[in-house]
Short mmCIF file of C-alpha atoms and ligand atoms in Angstrom, two decimals:
data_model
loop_
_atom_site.label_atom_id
_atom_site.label_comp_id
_atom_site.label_asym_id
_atom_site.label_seq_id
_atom_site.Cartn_x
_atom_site.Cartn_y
_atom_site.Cartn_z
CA UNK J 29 -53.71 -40.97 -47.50
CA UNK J 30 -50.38 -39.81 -46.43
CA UNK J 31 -50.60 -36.84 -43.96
CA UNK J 32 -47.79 -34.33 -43.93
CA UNK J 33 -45.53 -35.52 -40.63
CA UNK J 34 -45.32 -38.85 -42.61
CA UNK J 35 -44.46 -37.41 -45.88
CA UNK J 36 -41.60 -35.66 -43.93
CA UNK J 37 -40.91 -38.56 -41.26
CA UNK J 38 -37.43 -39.00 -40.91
CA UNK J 39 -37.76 -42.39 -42.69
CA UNK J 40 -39.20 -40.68 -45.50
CA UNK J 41 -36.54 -38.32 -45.80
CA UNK J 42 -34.04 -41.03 -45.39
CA UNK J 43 -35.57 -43.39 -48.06
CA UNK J 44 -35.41 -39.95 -50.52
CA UNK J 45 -31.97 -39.07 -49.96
CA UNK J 46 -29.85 -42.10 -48.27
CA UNK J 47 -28.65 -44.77 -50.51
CA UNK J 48 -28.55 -47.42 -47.27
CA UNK J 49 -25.93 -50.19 -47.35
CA UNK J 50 -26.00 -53.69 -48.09
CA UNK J 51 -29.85 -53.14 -48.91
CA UNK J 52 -31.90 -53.59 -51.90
CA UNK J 53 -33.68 -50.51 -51.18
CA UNK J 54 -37.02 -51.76 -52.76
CA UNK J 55 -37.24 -54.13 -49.58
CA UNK J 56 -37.75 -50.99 -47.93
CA UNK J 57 -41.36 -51.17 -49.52
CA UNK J 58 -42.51 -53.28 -46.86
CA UNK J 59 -39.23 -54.15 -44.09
CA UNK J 60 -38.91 -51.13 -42.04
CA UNK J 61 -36.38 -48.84 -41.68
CA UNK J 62 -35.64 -47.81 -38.00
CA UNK J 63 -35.36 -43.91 -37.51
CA UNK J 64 -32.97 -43.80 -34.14
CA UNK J 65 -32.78 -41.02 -32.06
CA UNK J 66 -30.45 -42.16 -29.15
CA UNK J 67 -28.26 -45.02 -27.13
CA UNK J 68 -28.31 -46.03 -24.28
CA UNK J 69 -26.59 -49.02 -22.99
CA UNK J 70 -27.42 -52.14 -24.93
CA UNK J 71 -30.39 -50.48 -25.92
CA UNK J 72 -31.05 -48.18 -29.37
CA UNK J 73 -34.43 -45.68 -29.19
CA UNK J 74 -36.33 -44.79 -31.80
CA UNK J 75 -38.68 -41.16 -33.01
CA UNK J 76 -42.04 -43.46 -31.63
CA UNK J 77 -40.04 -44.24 -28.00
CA UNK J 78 -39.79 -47.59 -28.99
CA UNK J 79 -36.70 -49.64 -28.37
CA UNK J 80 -34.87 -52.42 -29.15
CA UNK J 81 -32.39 -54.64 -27.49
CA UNK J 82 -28.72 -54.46 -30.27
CA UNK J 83 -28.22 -57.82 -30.52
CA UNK J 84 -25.67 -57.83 -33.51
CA UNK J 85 -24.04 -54.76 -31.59
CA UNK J 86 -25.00 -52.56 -35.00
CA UNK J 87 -22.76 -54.64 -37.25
CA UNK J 88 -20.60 -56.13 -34.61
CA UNK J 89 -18.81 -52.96 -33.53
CA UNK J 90 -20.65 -51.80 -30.36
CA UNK J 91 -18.75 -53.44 -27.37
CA UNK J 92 -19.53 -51.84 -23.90
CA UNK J 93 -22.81 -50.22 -24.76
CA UNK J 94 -24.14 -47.35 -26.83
CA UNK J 95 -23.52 -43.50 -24.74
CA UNK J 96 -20.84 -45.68 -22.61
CA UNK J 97 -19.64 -43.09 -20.25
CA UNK J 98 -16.57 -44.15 -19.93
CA UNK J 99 -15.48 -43.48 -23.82
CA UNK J 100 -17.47 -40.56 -24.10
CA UNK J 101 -15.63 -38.75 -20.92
CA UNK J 102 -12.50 -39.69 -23.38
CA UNK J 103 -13.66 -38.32 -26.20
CA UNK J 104 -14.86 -34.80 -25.10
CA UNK J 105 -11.38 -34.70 -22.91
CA UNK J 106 -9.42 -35.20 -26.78
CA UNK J 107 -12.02 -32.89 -28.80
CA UNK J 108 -10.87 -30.53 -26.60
CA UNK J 109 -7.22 -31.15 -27.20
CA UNK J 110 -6.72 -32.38 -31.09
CA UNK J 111 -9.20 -33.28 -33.36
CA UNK J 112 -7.12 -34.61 -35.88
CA UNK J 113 -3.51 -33.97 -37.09
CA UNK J 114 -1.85 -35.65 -40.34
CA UNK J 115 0.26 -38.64 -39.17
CA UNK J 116 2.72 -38.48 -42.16
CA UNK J 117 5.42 -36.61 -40.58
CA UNK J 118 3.79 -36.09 -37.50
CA UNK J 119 2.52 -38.28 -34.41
CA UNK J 120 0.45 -37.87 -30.99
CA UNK J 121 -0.23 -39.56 -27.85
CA UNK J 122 -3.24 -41.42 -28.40
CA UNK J 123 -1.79 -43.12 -31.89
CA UNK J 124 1.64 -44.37 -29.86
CA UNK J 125 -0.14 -45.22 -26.52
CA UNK J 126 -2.63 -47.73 -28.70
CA UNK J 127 -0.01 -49.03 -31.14
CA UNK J 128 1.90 -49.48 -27.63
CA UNK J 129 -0.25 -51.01 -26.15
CA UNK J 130 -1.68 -53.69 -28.51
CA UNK J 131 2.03 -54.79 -29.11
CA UNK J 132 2.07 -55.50 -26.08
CA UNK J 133 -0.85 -57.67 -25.83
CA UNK J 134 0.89 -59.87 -28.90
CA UNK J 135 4.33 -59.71 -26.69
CA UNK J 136 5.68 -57.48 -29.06
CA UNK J 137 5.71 -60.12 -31.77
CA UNK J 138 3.49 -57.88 -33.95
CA UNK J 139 5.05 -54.39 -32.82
CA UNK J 140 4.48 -52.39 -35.70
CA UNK J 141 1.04 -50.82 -35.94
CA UNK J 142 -0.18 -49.06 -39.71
CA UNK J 143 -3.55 -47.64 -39.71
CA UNK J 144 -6.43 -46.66 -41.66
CA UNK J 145 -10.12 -46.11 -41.27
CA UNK J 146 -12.31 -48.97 -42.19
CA UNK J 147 -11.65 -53.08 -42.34
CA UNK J 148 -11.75 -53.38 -45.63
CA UNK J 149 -8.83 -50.85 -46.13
CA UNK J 150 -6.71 -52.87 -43.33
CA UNK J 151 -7.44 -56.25 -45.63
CA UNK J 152 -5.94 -54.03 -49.00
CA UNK J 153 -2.76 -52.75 -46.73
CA UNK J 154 -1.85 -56.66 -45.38
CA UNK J 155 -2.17 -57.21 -49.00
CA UNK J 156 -0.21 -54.90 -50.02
CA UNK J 157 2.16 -55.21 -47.41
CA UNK J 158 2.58 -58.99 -47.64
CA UNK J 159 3.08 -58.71 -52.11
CA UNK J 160 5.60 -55.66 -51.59
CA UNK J 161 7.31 -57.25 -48.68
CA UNK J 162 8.31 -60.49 -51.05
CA UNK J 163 9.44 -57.89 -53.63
CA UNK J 164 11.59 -56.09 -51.70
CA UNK J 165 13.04 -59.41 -50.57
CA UNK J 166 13.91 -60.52 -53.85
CA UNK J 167 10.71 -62.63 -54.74
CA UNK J 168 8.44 -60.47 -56.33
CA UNK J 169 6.96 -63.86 -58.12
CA UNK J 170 5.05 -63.83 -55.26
CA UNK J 171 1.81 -62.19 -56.38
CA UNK J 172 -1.14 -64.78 -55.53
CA UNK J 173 -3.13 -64.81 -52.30
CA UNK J 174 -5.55 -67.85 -50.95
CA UNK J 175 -8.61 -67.21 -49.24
CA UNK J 176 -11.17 -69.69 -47.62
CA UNK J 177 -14.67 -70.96 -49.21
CA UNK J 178 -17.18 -68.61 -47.60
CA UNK J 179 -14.58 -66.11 -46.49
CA UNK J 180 -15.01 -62.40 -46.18
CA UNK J 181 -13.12 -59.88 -45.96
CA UNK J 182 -14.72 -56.35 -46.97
CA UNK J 183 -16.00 -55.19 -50.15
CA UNK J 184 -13.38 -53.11 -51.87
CA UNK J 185 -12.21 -53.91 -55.36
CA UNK J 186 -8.64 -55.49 -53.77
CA UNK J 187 -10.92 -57.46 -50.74
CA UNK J 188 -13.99 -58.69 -53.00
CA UNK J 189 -10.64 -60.65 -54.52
CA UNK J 190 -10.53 -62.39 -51.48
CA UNK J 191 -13.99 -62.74 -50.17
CA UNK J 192 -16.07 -65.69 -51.08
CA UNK J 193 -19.21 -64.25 -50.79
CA UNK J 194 -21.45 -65.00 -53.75
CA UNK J 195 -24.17 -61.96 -52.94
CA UNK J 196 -21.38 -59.71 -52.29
CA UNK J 197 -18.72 -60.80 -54.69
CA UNK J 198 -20.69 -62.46 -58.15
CA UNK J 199 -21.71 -59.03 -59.52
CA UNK J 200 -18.01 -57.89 -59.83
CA UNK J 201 -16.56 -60.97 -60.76
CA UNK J 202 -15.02 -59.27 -64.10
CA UNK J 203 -13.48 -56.61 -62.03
CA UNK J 204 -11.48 -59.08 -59.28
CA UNK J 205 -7.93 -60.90 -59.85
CA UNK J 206 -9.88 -63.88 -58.04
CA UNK J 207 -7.55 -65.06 -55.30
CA UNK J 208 -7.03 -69.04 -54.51
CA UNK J 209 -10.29 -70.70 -53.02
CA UNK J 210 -9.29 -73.78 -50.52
CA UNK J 211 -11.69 -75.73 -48.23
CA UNK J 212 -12.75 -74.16 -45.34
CA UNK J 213 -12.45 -75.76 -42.00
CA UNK J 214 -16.18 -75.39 -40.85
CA UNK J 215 -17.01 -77.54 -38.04
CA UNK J 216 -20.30 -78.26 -39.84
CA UNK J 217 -19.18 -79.99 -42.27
CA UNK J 218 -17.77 -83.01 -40.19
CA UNK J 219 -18.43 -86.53 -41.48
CA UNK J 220 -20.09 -89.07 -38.94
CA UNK J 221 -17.85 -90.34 -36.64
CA UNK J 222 -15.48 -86.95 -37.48
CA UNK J 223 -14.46 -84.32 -35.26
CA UNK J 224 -13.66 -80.51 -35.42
CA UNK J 225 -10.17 -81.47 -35.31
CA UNK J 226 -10.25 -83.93 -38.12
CA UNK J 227 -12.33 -81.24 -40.23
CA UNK J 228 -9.67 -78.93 -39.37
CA UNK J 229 -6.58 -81.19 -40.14
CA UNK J 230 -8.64 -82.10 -43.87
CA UNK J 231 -8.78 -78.61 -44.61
CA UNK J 232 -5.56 -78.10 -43.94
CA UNK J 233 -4.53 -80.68 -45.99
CA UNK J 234 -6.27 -79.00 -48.89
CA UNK J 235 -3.58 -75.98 -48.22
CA UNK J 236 -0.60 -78.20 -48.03
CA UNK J 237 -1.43 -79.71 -51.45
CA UNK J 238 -1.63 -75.82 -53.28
CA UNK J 239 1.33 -74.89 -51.57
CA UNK J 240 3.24 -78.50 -52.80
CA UNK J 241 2.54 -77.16 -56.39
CA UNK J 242 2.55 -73.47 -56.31
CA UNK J 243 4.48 -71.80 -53.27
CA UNK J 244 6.70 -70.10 -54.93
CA UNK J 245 3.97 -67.63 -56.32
CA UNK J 246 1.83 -67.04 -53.43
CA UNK J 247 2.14 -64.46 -51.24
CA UNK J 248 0.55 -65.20 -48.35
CA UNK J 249 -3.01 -66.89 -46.69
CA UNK J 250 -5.41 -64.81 -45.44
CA UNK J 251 -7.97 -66.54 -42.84
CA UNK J 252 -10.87 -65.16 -40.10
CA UNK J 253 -9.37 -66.99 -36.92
CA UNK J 254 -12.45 -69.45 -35.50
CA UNK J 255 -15.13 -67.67 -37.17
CA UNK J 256 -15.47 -66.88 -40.12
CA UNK J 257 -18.69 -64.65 -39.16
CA UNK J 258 -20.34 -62.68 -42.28
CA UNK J 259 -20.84 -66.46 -43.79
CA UNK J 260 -23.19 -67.30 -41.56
CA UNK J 261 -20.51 -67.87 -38.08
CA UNK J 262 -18.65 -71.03 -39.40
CA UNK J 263 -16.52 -72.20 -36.63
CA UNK J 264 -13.98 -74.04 -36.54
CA UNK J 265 -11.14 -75.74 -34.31
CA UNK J 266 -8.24 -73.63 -33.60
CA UNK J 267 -6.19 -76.48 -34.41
CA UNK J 268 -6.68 -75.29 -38.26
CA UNK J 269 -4.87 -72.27 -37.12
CA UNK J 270 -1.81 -73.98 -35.88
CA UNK J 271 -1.76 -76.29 -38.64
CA UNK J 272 -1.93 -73.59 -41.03
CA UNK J 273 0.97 -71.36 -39.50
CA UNK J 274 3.44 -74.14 -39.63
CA UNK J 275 2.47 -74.67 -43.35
CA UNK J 276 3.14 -70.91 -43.67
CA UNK J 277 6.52 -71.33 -42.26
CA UNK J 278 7.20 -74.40 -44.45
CA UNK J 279 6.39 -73.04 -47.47
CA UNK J 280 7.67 -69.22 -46.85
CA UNK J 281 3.94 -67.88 -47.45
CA UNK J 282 2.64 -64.61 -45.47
CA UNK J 283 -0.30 -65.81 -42.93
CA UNK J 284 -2.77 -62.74 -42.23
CA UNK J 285 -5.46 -62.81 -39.57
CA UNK J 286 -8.47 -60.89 -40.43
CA UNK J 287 -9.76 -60.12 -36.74
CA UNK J 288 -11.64 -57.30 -37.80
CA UNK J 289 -14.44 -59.15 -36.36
CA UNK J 290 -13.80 -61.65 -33.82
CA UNK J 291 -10.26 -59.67 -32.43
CA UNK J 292 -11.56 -57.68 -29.18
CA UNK J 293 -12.37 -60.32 -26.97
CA UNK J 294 -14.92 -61.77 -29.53
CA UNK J 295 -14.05 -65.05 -29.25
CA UNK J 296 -13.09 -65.48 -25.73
CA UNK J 297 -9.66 -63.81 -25.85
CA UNK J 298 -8.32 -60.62 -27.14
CA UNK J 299 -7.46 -61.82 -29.98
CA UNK J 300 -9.17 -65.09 -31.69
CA UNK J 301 -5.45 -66.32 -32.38
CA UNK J 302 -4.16 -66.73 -28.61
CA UNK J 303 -6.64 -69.74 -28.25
CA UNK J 304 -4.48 -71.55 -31.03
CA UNK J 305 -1.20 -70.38 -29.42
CA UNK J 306 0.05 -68.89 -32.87
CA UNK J 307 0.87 -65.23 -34.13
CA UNK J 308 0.51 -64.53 -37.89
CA UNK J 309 2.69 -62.04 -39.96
CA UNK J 310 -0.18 -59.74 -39.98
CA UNK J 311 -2.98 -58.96 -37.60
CA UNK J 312 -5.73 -57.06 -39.23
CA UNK J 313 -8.44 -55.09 -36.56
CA UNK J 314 -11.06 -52.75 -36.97
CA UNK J 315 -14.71 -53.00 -35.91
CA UNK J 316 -14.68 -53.28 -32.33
CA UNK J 317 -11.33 -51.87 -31.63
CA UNK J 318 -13.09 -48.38 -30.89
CA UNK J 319 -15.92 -49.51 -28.81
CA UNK J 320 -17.57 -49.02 -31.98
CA UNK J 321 -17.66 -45.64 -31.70
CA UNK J 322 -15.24 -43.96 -34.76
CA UNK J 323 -13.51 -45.53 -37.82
CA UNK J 324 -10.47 -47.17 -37.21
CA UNK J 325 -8.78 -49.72 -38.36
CA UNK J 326 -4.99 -51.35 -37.98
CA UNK J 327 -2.54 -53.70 -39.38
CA UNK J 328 -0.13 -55.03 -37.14
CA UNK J 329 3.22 -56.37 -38.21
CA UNK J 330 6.67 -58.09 -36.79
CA UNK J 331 9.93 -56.77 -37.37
CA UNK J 332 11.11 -58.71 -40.23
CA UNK J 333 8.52 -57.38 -42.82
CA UNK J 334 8.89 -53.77 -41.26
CA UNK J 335 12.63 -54.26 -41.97
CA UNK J 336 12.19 -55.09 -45.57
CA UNK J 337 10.69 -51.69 -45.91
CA UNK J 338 13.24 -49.94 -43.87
CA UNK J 339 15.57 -48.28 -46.94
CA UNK J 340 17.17 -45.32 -47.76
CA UNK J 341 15.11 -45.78 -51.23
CA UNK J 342 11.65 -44.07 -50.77
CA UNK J 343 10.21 -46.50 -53.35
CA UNK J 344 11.03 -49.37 -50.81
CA UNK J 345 8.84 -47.79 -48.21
CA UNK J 346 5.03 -48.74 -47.53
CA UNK J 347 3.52 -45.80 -49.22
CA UNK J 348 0.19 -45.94 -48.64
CA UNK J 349 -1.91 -43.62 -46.84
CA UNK J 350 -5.55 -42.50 -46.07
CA UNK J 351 -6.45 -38.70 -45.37
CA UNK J 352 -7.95 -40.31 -41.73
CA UNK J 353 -4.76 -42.57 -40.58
CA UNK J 354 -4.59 -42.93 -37.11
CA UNK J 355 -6.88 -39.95 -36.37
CA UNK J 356 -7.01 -39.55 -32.45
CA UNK J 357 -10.48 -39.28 -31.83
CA UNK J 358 -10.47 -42.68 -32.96
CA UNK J 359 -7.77 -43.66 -31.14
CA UNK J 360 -8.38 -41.89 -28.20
CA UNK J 361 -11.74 -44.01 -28.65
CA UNK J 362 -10.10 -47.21 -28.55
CA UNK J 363 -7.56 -46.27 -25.50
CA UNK J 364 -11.06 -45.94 -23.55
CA UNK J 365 -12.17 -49.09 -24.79
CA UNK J 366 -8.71 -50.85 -23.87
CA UNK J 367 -8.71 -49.48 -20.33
CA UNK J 368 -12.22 -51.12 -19.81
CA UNK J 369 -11.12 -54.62 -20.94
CA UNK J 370 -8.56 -54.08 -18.06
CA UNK J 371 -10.25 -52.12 -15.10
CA UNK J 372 -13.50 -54.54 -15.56
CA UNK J 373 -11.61 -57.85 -16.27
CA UNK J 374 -14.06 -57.82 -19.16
CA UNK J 375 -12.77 -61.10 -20.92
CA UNK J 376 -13.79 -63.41 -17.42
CA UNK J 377 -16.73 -61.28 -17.24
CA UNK J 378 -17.60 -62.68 -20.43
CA UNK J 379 -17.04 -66.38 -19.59
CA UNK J 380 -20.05 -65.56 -16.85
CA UNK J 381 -21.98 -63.88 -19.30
CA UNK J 382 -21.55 -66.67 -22.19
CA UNK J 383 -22.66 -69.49 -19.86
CA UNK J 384 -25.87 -67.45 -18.48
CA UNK J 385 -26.91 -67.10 -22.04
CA UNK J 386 -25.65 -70.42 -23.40
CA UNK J 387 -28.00 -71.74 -20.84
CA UNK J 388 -31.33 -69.46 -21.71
CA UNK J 389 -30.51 -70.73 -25.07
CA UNK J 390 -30.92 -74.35 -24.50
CA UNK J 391 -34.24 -74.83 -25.67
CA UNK J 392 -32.53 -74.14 -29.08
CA UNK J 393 -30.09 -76.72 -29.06
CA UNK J 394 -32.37 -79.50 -29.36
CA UNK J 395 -34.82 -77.43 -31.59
CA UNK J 396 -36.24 -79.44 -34.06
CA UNK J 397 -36.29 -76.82 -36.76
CA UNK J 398 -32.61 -75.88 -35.51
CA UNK J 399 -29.27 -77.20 -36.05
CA UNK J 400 -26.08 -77.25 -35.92
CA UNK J 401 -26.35 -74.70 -32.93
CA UNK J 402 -22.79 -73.56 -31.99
CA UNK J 403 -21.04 -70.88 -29.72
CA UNK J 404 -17.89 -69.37 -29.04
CA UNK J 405 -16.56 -66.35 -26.96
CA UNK J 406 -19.51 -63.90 -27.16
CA UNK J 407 -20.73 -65.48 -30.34
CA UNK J 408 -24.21 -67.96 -30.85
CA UNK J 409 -25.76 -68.87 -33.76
CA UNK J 410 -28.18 -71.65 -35.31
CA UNK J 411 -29.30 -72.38 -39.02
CA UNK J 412 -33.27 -72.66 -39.44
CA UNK J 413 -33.71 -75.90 -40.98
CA UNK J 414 -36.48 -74.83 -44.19
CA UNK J 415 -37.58 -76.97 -46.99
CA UNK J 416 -39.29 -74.41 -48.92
CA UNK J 417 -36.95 -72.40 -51.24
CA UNK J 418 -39.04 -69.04 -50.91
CA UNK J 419 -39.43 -69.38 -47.50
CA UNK J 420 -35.66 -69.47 -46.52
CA UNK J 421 -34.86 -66.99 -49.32
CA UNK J 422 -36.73 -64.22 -47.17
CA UNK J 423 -36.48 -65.90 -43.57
CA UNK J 424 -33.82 -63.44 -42.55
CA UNK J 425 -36.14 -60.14 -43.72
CA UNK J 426 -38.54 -62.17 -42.20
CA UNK J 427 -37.14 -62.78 -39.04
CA UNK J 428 -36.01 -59.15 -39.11
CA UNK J 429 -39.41 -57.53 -38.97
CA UNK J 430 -40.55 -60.27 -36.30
CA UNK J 431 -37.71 -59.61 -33.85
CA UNK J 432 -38.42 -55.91 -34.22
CA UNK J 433 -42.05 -56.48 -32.89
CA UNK J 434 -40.54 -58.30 -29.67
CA UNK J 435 -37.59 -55.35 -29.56
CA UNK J 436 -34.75 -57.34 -30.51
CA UNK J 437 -32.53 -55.73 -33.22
CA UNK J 438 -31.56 -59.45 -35.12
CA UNK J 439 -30.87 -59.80 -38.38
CA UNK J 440 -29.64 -63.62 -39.67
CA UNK J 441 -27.33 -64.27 -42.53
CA UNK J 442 -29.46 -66.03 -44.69
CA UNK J 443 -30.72 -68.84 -42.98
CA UNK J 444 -28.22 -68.59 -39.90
CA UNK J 445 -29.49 -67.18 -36.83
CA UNK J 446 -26.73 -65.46 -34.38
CA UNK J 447 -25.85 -63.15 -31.54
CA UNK J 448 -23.05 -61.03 -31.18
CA UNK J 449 -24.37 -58.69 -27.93
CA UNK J 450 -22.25 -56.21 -26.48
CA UNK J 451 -20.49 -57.09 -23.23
CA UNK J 452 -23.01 -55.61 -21.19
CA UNK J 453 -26.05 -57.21 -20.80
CA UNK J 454 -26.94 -57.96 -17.65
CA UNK J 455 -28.91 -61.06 -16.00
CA UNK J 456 -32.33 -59.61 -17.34
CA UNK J 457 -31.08 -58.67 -20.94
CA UNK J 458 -29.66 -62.13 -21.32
CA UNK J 459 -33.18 -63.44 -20.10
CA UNK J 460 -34.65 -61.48 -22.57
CA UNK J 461 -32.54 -62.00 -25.32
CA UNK J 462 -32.61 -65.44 -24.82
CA UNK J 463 -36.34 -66.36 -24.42
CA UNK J 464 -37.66 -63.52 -26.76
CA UNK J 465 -35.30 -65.07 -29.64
CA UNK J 466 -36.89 -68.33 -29.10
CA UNK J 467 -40.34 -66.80 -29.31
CA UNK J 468 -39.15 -64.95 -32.71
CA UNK J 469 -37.91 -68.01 -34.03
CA UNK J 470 -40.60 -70.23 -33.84
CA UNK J 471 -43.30 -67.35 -34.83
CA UNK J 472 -41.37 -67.30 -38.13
CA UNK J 473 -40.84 -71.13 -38.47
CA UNK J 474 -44.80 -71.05 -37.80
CA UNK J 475 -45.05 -69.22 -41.37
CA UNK J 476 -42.70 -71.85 -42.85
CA UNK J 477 -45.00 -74.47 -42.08
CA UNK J 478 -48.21 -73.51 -42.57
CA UNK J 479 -47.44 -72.33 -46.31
C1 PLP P 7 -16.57 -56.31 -41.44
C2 PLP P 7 -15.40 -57.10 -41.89
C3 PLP P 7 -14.48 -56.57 -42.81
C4 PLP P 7 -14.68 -55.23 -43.48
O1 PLP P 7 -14.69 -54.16 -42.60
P1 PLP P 7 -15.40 -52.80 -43.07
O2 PLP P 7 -15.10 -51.84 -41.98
O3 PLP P 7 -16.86 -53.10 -43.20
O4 PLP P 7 -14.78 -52.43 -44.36
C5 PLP P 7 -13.39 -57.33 -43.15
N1 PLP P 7 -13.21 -58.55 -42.60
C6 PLP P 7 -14.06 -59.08 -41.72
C7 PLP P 7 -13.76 -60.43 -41.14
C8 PLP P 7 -15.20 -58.39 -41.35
O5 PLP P 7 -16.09 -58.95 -40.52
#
């Protein structure tokens, strides 16, 4: 018998009227769906009082906590002041202090910002950008793009093309103008006796010999700097990154950075592409760049490729556009976000924070139903080593539902088991992250053996 309040819980009403993403909804039969009420901190709450420890920072967005003072003092300060104006022949403070300031953090070697709302949309305009910038050049044979096996890069007609994904990207096959698939440079796929950096340099390799036969009609690369995360977090060295770039220069090709995920401090730096000492032609962010709070995403571009837009010919200009571009909310959003990474010194913070946890992870390591356990910046992860093929095809709903019982919000990518926490855990949230993540795992891996 279902009484009334659970015919008209919220979860009820949400599995009646909300189409959730990335879900096949019949799951829902039997993994729960978390109704939330509030944020606080690392910490989501839901309608029972219950709560659970955002380990994946809801989707990798959430950097300095959820209700972070800080940003919200921001954001009432703008609602007060503009909510949102058109930026097509108009501009406000928050839009050029961010642009400003993120140049700045690349040296003003990418110094031209051009926004929209969501990652995927950032991954179309560097597309875009990168084909119309050849064309305006003179070399509009430049059409083709090359992608990585296992990349991702959002789920819009134009970014499926370029995503390697098969459970995001098979479905629409018919629909995409499939981009080039080269090796990837995943560390985990090292030889014996090889190292990241030969993995790196033989993927690498694999580029150079596409762009010895067909150059001239590609357009650019497009690559997620040392992690390629919605894969399953493939790292790699960021040797492939420098190796890579010179190619690009070589061969006159277009290198774009998808940091929609690991920019932000991520990785260890602000952006994943300082560790490798390189700048690409295009720097894509989104995700964390408003403390996860609003949708916003950016492009950032050097000089040259604004200049080959930079006619009296309207038809040479970028002409793309989104109704939300550069709303300040979201900007204003990411300003608070910016100023924390500076006041707090948030990125050696971090290196403190990393160790602690790297350390309550150890048990892990050595796991014998774990391997290949890696880490970089503010990202860990580990793949469950399962034999049985129905076992590992629902070990991530599985572990799901488990961690949910201990209050961890984890979900793995298929077999992979990460964290990406926000930046503010302190000692006892890293303790408990660490140990109750352990206990999760080996309650599932419990199941897997005794089937
Ligand atoms: C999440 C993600 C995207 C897509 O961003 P959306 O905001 O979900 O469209 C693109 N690239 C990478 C690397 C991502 O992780």
């Amino acid at each position: 018998m279902i009484d009334s309040r659970q015919q008209n819980s919220l979860v009820t009403r949400s599995l009646r009227s909300v189409w959730h993403p990335c879900t096949q909804m019949q799951h829902h039969e039997t993994v729960p769906l978390i109704p939330v009420t509030h944020g606080k901190g690392a910490w989501l709450f839901d309608t029972d009082g219950k709560r659970y420890l955002d380990g994946i920072s809801s989707w990798w967005v959430n950097l300095f906590g959820h209700a972070n003072p800080r940003i919200n003092a921001a954001l009432k300060e703008q609602l007060d002041k503009l909510e949102h104006a058109m930026l097509a022949g108009f501009t406000h403070e928050p839009v050029v202090q961010l642009s400003e300031q993120l140049a700045e953090r690349t040296g003003h070697v990418l110094g031209h910002c051009f926004y929209a709302s969501d990652g995927a949309s950032a991954v179309e305009i560097a597309l875009k950008m990168s084909f119309h910038a050849w064309r305006n050049s003179g070399r509009s044979e430049k059409q083709e793009f090359v992608c990585l096996k296992g990349s991702y890069h959002g789920e819009t007609i134009g970014a499926l093309a370029v995503t390697d994904v098969a459970i995001f990207r098979d479905a629409y096959g018919p629909l995409l103008q499939r981009a080039h698939v080269i090796d990837s440079p995943d560390a985990r796929q090292s030889q014996p006796g090889e190292t990241a950096v030969d993995v790196a340099r033989r993927a690498a390799k694999a580029f150079e010999t596409l762009l010895e036969q067909q150059s001239d009609t590609i357009a650019a690369i497009i690559v997620e700097p040392l992690v390629q995360c919605a894969t399953g977090m493939a790292m790699h060295d960021p040797v492939y990154l420098q190796e890579i770039r010179a190619l690009c220069d070589r061969y006159q090709v277009h290198l774009i950075a998808d940091e929609i995920a690991v920019g932000c401090g991520r990785t260890g730096t602000f952006f994943a592409c300082e560790q490798a000492a390189i700048w690409p032609d295009f720097l894509c962010l989104s995700k964390g760049i408003s403390g996860g709070y609003l949708p916003l995403s950016l492009v950032m571009t050097r000089d040259e490729i604004y200049r080959a837009f930079y006619d009296a010919d309207v038809t040479r200009g970028f002409l793309h556009s989104h109704s939300y571009t550069g709303n300040p909310l979201a900007c204003r959003a990411a300003l608070a976000t910016l100023a924390i990474f500076e006041n707090d010194d948030v990125l050696e913070a971090n290196r403190v924070k990393a160790t602690k946890l790297t350390a309550a992870l150890a048990p892990l390591i050595d796991h014998p139903q774990a391997s290949h356990f890696r880490q970089r910046g503010m990202i860990w992860a580990f793949d469950a080593v399962i034999d049985d093929a129905d076992m590992a095809s629902s070990f991530s709903r599985r572990f799901f539902s488990a961690a949910l019982e201990q209050e961890l919000l984890l979900r793995p990518i298929g077999n992979t088991v990460y964290l990406m926490p926000p930046y503010i855990l302190d000692d006892e949230e890293i303790a408990l992250l660490a140990a109750r993540t352990q206990s999760v795992f080996e309650q599932v891996m419990a199941q897997e053996s005794s089937v």
